[in-house]
CSV table of C-alpha atoms in Angstrom, one decimal:
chain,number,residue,atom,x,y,z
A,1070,UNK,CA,-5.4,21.7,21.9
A,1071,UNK,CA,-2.8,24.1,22.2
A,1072,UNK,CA,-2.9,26.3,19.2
A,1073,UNK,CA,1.3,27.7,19.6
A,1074,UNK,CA,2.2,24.3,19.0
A,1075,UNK,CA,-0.1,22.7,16.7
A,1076,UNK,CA,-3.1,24.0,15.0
A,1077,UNK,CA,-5.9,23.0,12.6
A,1078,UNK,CA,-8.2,25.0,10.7
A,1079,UNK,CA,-10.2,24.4,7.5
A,1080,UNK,CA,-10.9,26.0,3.9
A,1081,UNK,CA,-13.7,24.5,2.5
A,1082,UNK,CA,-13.3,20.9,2.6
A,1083,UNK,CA,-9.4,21.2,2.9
A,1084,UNK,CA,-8.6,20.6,6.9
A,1085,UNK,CA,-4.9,22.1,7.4
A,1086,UNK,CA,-2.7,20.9,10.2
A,1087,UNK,CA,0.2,22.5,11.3
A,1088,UNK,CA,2.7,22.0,13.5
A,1089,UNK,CA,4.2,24.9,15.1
A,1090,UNK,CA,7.5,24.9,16.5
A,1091,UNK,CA,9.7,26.6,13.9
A,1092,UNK,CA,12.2,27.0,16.3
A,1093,UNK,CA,13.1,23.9,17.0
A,1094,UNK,CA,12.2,23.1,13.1
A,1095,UNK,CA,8.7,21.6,14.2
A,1096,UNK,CA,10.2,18.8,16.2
A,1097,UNK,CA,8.2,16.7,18.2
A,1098,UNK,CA,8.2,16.3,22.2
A,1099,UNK,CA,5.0,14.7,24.3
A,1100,UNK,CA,3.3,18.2,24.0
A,1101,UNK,CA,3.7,18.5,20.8
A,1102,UNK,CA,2.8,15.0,19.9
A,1103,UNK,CA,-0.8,15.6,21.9
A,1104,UNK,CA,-1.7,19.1,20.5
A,1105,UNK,CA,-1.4,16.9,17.2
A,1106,UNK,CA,-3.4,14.0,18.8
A,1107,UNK,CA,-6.3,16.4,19.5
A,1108,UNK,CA,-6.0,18.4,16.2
A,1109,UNK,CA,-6.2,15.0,14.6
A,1110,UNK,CA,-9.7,14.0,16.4
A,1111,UNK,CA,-10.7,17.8,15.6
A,1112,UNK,CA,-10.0,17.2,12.0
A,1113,UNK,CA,-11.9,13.4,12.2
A,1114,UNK,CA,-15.1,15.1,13.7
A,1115,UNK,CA,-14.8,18.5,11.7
A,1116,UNK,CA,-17.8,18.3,9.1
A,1117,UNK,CA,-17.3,18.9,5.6
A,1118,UNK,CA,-13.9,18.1,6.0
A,1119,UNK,CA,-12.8,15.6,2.9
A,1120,UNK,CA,-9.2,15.8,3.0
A,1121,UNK,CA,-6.2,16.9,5.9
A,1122,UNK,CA,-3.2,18.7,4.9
A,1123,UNK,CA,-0.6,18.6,7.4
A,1124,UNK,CA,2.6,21.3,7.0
A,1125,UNK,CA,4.9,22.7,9.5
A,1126,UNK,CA,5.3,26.3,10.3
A,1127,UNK,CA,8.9,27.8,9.0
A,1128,UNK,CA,11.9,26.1,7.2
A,1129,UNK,CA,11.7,22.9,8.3
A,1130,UNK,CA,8.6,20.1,7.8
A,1131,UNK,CA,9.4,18.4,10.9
A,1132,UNK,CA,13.2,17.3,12.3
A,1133,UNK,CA,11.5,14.1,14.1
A,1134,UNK,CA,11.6,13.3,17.8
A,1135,UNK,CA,12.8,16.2,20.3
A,1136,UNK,CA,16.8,14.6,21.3
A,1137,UNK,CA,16.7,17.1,24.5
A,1138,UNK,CA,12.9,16.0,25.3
A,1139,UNK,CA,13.7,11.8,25.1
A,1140,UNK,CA,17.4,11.4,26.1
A,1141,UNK,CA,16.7,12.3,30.1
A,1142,UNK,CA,13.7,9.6,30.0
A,1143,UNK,CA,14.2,6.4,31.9
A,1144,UNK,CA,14.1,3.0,29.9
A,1145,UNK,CA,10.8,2.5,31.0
A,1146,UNK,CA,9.6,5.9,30.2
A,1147,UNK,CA,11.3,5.8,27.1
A,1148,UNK,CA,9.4,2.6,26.1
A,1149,UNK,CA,6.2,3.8,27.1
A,1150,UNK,CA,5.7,7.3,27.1
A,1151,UNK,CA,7.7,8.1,24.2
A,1152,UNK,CA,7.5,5.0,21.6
A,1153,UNK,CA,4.3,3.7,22.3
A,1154,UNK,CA,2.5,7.2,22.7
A,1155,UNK,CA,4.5,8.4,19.3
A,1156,UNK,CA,3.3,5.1,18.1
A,1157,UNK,CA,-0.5,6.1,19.0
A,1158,UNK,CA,-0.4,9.2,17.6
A,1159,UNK,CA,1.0,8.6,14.1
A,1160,UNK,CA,-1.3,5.3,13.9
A,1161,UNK,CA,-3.9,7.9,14.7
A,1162,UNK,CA,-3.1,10.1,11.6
A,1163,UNK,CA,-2.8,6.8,9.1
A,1164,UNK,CA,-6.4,5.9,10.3
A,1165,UNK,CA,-7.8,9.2,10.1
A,1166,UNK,CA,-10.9,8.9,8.0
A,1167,UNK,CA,-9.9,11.0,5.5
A,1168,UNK,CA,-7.4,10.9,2.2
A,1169,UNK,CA,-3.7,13.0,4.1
A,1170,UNK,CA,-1.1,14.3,1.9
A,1171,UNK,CA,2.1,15.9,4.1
A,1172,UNK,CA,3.5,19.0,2.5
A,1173,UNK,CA,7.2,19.0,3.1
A,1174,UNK,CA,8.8,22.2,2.7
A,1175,UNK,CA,11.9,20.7,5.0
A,1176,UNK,CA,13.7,17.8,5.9
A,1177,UNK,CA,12.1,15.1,6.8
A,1178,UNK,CA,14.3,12.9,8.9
A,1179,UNK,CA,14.2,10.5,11.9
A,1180,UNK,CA,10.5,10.4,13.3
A,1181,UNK,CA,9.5,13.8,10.8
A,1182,UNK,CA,9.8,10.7,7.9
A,1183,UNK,CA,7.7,8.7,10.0
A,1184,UNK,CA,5.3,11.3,10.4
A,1185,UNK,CA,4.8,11.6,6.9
A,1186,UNK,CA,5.2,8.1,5.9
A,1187,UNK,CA,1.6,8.0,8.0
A,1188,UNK,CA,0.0,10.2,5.3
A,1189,UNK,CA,-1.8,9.0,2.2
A,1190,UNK,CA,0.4,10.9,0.0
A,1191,UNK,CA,3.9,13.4,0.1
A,1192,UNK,CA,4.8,16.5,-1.6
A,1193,UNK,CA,8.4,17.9,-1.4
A,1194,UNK,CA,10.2,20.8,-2.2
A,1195,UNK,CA,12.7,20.4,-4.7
A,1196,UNK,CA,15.9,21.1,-1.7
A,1197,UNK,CA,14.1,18.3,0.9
A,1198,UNK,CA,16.0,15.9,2.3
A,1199,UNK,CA,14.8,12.7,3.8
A,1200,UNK,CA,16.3,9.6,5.6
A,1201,UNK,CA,16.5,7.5,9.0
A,1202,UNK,CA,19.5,8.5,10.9
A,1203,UNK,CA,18.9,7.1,14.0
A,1204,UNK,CA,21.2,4.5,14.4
A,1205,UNK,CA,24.2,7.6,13.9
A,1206,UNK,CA,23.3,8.8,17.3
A,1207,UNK,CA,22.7,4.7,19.0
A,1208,UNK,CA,18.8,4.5,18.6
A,1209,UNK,CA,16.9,2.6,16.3
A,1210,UNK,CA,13.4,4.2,14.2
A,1211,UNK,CA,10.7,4.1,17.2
A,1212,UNK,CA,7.9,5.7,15.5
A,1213,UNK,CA,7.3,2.6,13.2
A,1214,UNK,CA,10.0,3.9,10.7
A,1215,UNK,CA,10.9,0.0,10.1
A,1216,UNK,CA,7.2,-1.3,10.2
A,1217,UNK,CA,4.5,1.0,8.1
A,1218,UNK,CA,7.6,2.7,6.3
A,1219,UNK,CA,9.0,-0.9,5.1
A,1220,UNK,CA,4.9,-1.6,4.1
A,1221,UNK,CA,5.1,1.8,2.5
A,1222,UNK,CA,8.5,2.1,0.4
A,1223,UNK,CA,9.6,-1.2,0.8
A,1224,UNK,CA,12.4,-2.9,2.8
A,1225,UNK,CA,15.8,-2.7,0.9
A,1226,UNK,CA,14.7,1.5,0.4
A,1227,UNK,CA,13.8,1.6,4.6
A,1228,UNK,CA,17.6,-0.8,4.5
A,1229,UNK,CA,19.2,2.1,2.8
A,1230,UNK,CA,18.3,4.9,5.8
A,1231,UNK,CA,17.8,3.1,8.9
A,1232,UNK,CA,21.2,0.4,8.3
A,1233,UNK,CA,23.4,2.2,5.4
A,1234,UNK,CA,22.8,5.4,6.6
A,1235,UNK,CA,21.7,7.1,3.3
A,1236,UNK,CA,19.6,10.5,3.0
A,1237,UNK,CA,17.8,10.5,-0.3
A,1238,UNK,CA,17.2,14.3,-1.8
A,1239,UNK,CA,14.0,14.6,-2.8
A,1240,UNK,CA,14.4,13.5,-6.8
A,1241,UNK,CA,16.0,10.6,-5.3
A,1242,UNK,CA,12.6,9.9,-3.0
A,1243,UNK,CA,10.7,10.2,-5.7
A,1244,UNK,CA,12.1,7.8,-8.1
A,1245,UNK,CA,11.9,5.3,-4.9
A,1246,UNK,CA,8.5,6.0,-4.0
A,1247,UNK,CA,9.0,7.7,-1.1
A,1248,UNK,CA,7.5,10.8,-2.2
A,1249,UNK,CA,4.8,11.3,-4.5
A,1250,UNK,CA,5.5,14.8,-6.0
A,1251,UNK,CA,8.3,17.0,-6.7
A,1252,UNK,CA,7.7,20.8,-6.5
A,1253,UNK,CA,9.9,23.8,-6.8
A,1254,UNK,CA,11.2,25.7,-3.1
A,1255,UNK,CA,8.3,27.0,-1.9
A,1256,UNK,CA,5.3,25.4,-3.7
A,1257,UNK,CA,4.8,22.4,-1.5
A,1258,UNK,CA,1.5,23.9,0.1
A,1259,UNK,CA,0.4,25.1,-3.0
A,1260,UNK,CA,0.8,22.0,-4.9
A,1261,UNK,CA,-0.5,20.0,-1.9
A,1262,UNK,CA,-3.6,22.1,-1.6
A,1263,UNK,CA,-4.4,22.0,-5.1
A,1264,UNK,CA,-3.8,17.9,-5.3
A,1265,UNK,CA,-6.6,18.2,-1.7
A,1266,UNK,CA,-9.0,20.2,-4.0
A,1267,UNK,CA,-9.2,17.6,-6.6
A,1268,UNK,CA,-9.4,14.7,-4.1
A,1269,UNK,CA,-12.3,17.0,-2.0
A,1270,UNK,CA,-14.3,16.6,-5.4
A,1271,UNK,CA,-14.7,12.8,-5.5
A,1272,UNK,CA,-17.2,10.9,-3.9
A,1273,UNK,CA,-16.5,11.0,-0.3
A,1274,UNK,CA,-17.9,8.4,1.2
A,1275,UNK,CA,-16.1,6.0,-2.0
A,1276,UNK,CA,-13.0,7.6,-0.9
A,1277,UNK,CA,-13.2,7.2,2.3
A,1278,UNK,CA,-14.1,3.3,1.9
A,1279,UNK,CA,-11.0,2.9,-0.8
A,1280,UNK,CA,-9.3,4.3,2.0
A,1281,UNK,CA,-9.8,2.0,4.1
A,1282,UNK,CA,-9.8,-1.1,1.7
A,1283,UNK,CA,-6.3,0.0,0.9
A,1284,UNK,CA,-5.3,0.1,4.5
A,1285,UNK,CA,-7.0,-3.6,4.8
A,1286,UNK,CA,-4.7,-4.9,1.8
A,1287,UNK,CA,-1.7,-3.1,3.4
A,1288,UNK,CA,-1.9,-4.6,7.0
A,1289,UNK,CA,-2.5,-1.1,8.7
A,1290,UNK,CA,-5.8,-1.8,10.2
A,1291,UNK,CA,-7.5,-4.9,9.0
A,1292,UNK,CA,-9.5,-5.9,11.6
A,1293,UNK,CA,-11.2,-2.2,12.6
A,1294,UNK,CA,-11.6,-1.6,9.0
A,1295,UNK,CA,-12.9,-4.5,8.4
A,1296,UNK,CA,-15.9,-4.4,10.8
A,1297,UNK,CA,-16.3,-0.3,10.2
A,1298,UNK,CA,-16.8,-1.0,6.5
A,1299,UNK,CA,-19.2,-4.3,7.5
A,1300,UNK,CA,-21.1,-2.3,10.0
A,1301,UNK,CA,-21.4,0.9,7.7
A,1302,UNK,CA,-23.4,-1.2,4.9
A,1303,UNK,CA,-25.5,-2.9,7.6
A,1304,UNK,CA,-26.5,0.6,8.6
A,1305,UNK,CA,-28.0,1.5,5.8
A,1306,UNK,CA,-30.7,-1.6,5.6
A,1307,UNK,CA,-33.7,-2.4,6.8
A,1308,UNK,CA,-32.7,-4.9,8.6
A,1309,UNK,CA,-30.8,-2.8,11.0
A,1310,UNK,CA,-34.7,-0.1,11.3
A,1311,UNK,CA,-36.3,-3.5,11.7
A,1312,UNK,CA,-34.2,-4.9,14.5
A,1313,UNK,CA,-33.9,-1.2,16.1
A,1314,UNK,CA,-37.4,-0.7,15.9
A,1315,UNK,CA,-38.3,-3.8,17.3
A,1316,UNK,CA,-36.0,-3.7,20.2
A,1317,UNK,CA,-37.3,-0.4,21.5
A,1318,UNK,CA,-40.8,-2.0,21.5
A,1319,UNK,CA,-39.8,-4.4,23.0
A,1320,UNK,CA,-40.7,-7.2,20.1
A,1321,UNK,CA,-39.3,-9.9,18.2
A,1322,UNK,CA,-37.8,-8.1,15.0
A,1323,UNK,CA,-39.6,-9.7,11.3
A,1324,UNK,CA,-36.4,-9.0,9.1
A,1325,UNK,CA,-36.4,-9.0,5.4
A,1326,UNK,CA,-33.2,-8.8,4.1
A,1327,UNK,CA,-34.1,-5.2,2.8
């Protein structure tokens, strides 16, 4: 993982993501988008961990895809290594195991609204703006901005950006659901990390299952979730010791529905 452009660290049970690329206000190229692959599996595997912040360094949340890094690309390349992958990776952060919340402390446009659209839950700072204003520059949302974002704020709000061309300030994404919170310039972190605290205090494995029961009821992943939260109560009965036991000794397993 490279830590210049993204890194993750923890406090307590509070994993904290950040993309760092102030320069370019956190925007998002193919490095970029695999340093936060492999801070994402760092911050799925990191015990203790019961909730991931995810913030950008400087002014700016994240200003979406990198217009320098995908314009060259070939319409192949395009397709593949910049939509699908971006797909990958985002999917990646709306399955991560445990609850998100993005704190936005910039814009949040193009594929930086998508990025946080894959988060359980948003903060903003008072002066945010946020919108889909691809189709200004010929391009259409590639980073599931008219799939999980329609699931997400619904498809007259996702109409709004994508087609009408809106931008929403972040009062405006609040009373439409696109936010969840409303803080003052300069207290997104703080208010996200305090929200993480009280969320790192509930059960974690019930969280972790409403997670995913959620997810199942919104479309996002029904059939993994499905079979992780089948297989996680099987593993936990005798039934699963019994046939284990058995098959490493090589006998027929006498289960009893324990």
């Amino acid at each position: 993982m490279s830590e210049r452009l993204v890194s993750f660290e923890t406090d307590g049970a509070i994993g904290i993501v950040t993309l760092r690329r102030p320069e370019k206000f956190n925007a998002l190229d193919i490095p970029m988008l695999r340093a936060l692959e492999a801070a994402l599996d760092t911050a799925e595997a990191a015990d203790g961990v019961r909730v991931v912040l995810l913030c950008g360094e400087g002014k700016g949340f994240c200003a979406g895809g990198d217009v320098e890094a995908w314009s060259q690309m070939s319409a192949a390349d395009f397709q593949v290594q910049w939509v699908r992958y971006g797909h990958r990776v985002f999917d990646r952060l709306a399955r991560l195991r445990q609850p998100t919340i993005a704190a936005l402390s910039g814009h949040a446009l193009g594929g930086g609204l998508e990025l946080a659209a894959a988060t359980d839950f948003r903060v903003a700072e008072a002066q945010v703006k946020l919108g889909l204003p691809e189709t200004s520059i010929g391009v259409v949302p590639g980073w599931s901005g008219t799939q999980r974002a329609v699931r997400r704020f619904g498809a007259q709000t996702v109409r709004r950006m994508a087609i009408g061309g809106e931008t929403f300030v972040a009062a405006e994404a609040l009373a439409l659901g696109i936010v969840d919170r409303v803080v003052d310039t300069g207290k997104a972190f703080i208010e996200a990390k305090a929200w993480a605290g009280k969320i790192a205090e509930r059960g974690p494995l019930a969280t972790e299952a409403a997670k995913l029961m959620i997810a199942v009821a919104e479309g996002e992943e029904s059939a993994a979730a499905t079979e992780a939260l089948a297989s996680g109560f099987i593993a936990l009965t005798g039934d699963l010791k019994a046939g284990v036991d058995a098959f490493k000794a090589k006998q027929k397993p006498a289960f009893s529905r324990s």
